[in-house]
Short mmCIF file of C-alpha atoms in Angstrom, two decimals:
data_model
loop_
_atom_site.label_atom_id
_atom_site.label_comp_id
_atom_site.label_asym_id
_atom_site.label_seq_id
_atom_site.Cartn_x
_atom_site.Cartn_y
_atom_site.Cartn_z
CA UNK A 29 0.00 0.00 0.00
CA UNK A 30 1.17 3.46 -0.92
CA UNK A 31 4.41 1.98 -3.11
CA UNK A 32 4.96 2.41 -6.91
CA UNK A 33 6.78 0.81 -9.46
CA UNK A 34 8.56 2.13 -12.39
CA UNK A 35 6.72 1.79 -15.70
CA UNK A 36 9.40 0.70 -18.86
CA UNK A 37 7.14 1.91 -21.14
CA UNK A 38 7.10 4.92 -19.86
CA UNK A 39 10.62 6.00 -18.30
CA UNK A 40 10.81 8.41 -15.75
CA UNK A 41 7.46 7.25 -14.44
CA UNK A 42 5.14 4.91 -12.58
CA UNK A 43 2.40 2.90 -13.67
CA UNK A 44 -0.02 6.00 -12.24
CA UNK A 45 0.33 7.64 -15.69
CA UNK A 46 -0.79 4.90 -17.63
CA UNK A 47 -3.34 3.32 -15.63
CA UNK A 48 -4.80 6.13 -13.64
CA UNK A 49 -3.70 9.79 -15.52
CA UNK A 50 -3.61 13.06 -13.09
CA UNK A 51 -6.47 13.34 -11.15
CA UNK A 52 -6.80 15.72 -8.18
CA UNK A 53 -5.72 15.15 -4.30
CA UNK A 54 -9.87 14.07 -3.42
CA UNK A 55 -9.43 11.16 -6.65
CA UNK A 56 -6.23 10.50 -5.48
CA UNK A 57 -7.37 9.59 -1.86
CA UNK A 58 -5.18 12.02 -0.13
CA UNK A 59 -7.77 13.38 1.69
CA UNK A 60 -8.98 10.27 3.70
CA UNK A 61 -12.36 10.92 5.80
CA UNK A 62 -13.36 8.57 8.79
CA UNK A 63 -17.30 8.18 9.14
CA UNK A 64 -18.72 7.02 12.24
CA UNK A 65 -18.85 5.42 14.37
CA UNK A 66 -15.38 6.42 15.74
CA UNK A 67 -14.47 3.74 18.10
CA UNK A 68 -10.49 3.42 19.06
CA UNK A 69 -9.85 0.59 16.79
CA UNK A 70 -11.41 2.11 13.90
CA UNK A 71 -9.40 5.72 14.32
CA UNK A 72 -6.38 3.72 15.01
CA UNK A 73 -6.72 1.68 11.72
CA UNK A 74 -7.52 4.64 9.83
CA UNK A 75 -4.60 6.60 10.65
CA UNK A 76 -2.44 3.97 9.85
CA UNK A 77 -3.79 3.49 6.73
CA UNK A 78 -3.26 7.29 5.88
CA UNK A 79 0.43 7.34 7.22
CA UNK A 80 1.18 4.15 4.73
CA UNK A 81 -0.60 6.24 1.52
CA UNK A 82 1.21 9.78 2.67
CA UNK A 83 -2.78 10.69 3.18
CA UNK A 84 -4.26 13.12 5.64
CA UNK A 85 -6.54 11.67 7.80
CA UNK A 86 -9.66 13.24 9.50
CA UNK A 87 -13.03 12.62 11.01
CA UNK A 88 -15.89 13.55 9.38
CA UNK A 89 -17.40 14.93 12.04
CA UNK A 90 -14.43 17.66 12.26
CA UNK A 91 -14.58 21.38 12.76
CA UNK A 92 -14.55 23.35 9.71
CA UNK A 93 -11.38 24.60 10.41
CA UNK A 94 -10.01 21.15 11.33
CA UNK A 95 -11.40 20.22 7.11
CA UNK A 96 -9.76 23.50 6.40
CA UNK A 97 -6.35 22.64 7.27
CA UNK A 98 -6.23 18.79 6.51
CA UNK A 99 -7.96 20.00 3.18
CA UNK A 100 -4.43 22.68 2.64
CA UNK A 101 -1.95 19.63 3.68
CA UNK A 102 -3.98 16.94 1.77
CA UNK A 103 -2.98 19.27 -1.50
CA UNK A 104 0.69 19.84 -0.32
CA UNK A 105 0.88 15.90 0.14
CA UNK A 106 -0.56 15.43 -3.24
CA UNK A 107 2.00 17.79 -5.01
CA UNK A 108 4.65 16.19 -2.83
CA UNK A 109 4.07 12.55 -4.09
CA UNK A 110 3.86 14.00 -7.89
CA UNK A 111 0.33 14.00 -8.25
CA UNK A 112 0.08 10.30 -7.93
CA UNK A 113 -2.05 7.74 -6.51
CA UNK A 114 -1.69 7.66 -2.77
CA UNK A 115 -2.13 4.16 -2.37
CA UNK A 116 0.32 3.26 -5.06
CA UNK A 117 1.01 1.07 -8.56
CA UNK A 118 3.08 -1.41 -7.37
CA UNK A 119 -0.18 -3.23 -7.34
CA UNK A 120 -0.44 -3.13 -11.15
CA UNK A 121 2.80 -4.57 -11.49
CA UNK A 122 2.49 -7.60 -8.86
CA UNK A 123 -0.88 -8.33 -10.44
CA UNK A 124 0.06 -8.57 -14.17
CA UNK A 125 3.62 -10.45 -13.09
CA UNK A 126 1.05 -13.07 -11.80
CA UNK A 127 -1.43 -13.45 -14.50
CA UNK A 128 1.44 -13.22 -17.16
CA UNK A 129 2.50 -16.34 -14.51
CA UNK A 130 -1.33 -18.24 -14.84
CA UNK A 131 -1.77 -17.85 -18.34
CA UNK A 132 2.10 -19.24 -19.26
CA UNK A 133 0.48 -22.44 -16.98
CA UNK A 134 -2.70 -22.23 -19.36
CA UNK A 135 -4.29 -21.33 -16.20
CA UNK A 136 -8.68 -20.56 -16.12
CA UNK A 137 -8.58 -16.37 -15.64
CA UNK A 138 -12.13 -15.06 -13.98
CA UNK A 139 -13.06 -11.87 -13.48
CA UNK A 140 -15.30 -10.73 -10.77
CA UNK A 141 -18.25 -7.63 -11.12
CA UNK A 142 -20.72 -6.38 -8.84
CA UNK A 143 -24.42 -7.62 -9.00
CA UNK A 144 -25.93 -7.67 -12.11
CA UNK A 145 -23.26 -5.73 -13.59
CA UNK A 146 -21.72 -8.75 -15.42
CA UNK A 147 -19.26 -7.28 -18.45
CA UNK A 148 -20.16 -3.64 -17.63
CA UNK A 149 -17.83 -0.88 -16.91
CA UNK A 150 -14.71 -2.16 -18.84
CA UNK A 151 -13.06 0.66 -20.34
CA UNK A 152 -10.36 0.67 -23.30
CA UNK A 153 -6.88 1.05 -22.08
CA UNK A 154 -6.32 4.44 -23.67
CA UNK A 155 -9.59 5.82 -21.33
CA UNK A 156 -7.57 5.08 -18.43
CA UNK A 157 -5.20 8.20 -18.18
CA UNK A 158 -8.46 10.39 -19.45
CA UNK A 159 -9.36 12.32 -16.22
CA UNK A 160 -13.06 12.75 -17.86
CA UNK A 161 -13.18 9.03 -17.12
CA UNK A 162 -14.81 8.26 -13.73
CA UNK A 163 -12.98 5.13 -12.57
CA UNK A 164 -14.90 5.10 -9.70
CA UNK A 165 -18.14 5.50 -10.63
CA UNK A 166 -18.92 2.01 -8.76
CA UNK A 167 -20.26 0.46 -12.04
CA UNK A 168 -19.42 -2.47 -12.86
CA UNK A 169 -16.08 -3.38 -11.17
CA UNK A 170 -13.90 -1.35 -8.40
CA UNK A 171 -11.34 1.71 -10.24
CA UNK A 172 -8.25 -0.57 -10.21
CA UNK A 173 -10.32 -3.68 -11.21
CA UNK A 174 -10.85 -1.58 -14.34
CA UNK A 175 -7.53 -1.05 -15.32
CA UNK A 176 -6.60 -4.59 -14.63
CA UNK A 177 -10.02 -5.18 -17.06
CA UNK A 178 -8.92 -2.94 -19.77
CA UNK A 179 -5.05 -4.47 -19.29
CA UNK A 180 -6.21 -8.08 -19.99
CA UNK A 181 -8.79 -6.59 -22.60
CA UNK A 182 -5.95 -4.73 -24.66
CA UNK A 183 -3.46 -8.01 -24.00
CA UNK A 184 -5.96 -10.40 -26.30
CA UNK A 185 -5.74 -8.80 -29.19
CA UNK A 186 -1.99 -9.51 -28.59
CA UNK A 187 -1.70 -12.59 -26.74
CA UNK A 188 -3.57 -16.07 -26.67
CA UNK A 189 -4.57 -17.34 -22.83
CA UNK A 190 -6.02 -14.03 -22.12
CA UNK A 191 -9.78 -14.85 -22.18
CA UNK A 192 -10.88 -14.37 -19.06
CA UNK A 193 -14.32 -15.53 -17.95
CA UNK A 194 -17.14 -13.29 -16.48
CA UNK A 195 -18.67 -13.59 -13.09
CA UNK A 196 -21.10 -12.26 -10.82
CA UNK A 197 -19.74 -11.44 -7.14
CA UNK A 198 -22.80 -12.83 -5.83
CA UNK A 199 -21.92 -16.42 -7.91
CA UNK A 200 -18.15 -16.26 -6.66
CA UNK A 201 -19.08 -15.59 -2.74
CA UNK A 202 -21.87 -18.42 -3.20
CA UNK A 203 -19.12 -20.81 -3.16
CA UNK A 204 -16.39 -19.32 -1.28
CA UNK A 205 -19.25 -19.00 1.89
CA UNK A 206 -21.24 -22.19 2.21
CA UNK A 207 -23.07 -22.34 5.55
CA UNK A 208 -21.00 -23.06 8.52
CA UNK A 209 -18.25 -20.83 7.22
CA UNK A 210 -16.40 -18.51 9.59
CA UNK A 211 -17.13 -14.86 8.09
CA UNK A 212 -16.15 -11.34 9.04
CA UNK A 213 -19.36 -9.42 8.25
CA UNK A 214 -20.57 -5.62 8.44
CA UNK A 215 -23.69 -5.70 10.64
CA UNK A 216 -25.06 -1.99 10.45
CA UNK A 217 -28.25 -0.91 12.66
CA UNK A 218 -29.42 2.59 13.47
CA UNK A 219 -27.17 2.36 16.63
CA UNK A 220 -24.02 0.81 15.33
CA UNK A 221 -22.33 -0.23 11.80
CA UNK A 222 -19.04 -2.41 13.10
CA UNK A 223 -17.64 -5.80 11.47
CA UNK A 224 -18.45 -8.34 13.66
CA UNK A 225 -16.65 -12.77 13.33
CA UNK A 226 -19.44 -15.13 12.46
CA UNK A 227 -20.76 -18.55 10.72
CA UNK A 228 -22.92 -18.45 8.26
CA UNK A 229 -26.32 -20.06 8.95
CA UNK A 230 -28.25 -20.02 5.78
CA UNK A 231 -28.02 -18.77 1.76
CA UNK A 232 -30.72 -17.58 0.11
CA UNK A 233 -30.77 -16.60 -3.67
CA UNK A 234 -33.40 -14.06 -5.45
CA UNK A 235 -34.80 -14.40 -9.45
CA UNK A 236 -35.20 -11.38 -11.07
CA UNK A 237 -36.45 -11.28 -14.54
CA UNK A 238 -35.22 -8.28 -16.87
CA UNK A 239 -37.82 -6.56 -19.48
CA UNK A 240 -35.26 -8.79 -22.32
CA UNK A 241 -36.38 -12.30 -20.51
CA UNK A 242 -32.67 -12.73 -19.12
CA UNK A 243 -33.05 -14.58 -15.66
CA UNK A 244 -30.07 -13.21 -12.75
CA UNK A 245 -29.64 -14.80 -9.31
CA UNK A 246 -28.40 -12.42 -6.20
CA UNK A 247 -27.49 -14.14 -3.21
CA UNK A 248 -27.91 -13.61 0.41
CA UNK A 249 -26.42 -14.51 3.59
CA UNK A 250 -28.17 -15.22 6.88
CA UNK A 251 -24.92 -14.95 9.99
CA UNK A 252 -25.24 -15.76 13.47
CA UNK A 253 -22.67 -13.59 15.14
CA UNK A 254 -20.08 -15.08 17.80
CA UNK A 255 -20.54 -12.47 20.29
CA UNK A 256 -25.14 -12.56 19.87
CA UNK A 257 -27.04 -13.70 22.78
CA UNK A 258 -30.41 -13.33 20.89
CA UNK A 259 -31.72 -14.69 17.56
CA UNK A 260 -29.11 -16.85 16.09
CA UNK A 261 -29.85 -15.64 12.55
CA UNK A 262 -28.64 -11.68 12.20
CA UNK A 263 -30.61 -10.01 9.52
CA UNK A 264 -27.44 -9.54 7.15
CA UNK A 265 -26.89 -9.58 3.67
#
């Protein structure tokens, strides 16, 4: 987190340029905001999360001149690090090292989107660097998942082993959490939102038909929570 790797294609800089462009300090996560609830564990993780990224950290529920100043130093930081990500492109590198890796083995690639998004959000490789570009619009796939997306995309037309199959997140976590699984899961009530170490108890899966006919399945997940003295089965999902 927060390290970058020199792009040969580009000499002189990181893979930032290519895969992400220059954005501004907010894009760039060098502003980092803590929302409630602010227990000691949370605050404590969240600050060293900043320190690794060279980010500013602060509470949301800060004075305006508390936003004022981290706002000032989140810029300074930003300029500092040359206007590049704050959590880094080594990433980038480590990830295409190990598909290069899997696909020399003739290895099955899968990528993963969010529900019902199947194949959406992929952008071409030369989008990536185009600050117009929302990366983060949270369609389809996560920012970095797109560049990995439009890497792999770009890499068929040149190389063979670079299909990748498409897969709902729903469909992956199906089979990665069968019940009886020991989970980490965000339990979120009008008093508290925390993670919280459970089993799951029960799946549950939902049709939906679209206007076109085509059937999709979203999945759900019933947890009973190792520190619950009442109902066995939280209400998560």
């Amino acid at each position: 987190l927060g390290k970058h790797a020199d792009d040969p294609q580009n000499p002189g800089k990181c893979y930032c340029a290519r895969i992400y462009g220059e954005r501004d300090f907010r894009a760039f996560g060098y502003l980092s905001v803590l929302k409630a609830p602010y227990t000691d564990d949370r605050i404590k993780k969240h600050w060293e999360k900043a320190a690794a990224m060279n980010a500013v950290p602060i509470r949301q529920d800060a004075t305006d001149e508390e936003k004022e100043a981290a706002t000032k130093k989140a810029v300074e930081q930003w300029e500092n690090m040359g206007r590049r990500a704050s959590w880094g492109c080594a990433w980038y590198k480590r990830w295409f090292d190990l598909v290069c890796t899997a696909v020399e083995k003739k290895q099955r690639l899968k990528a993963v989107f969010f529900p019902r998004q199947v194949g959406y959000g992929i952008p071409r490789m030369e989008d990536l660097s185009n600050c117009e570009v929302d990366l983060w619009d949270g369609f389809g796939c996560g920012g970095s998942q797109k560049a990995e997306l439009a890497t792999a995309s770009l890499m068929q037309k040149q190389h063979s082993g670079w299909h990748y199959e498409e897969v709902d997140v729903t469909a992956f976590l199906k089979d990665e959490f069968p019940p009886g699984a020991q989970v980490d899961a965000w339990h979120e009530t009008e008093a508290d939102a925390r993670w919280r170490k459970g089993i799951v108890v029960k799946q549950m899966d939902k049709v939906t038909k679209a206007e076109s006919g085509e059937e999709s399945t979203e999945f759900f997940w019933q947890i009973k929570s190792d520190d619950d003295s009442g109902d066995p089965r939280m209400p998560w999902k």
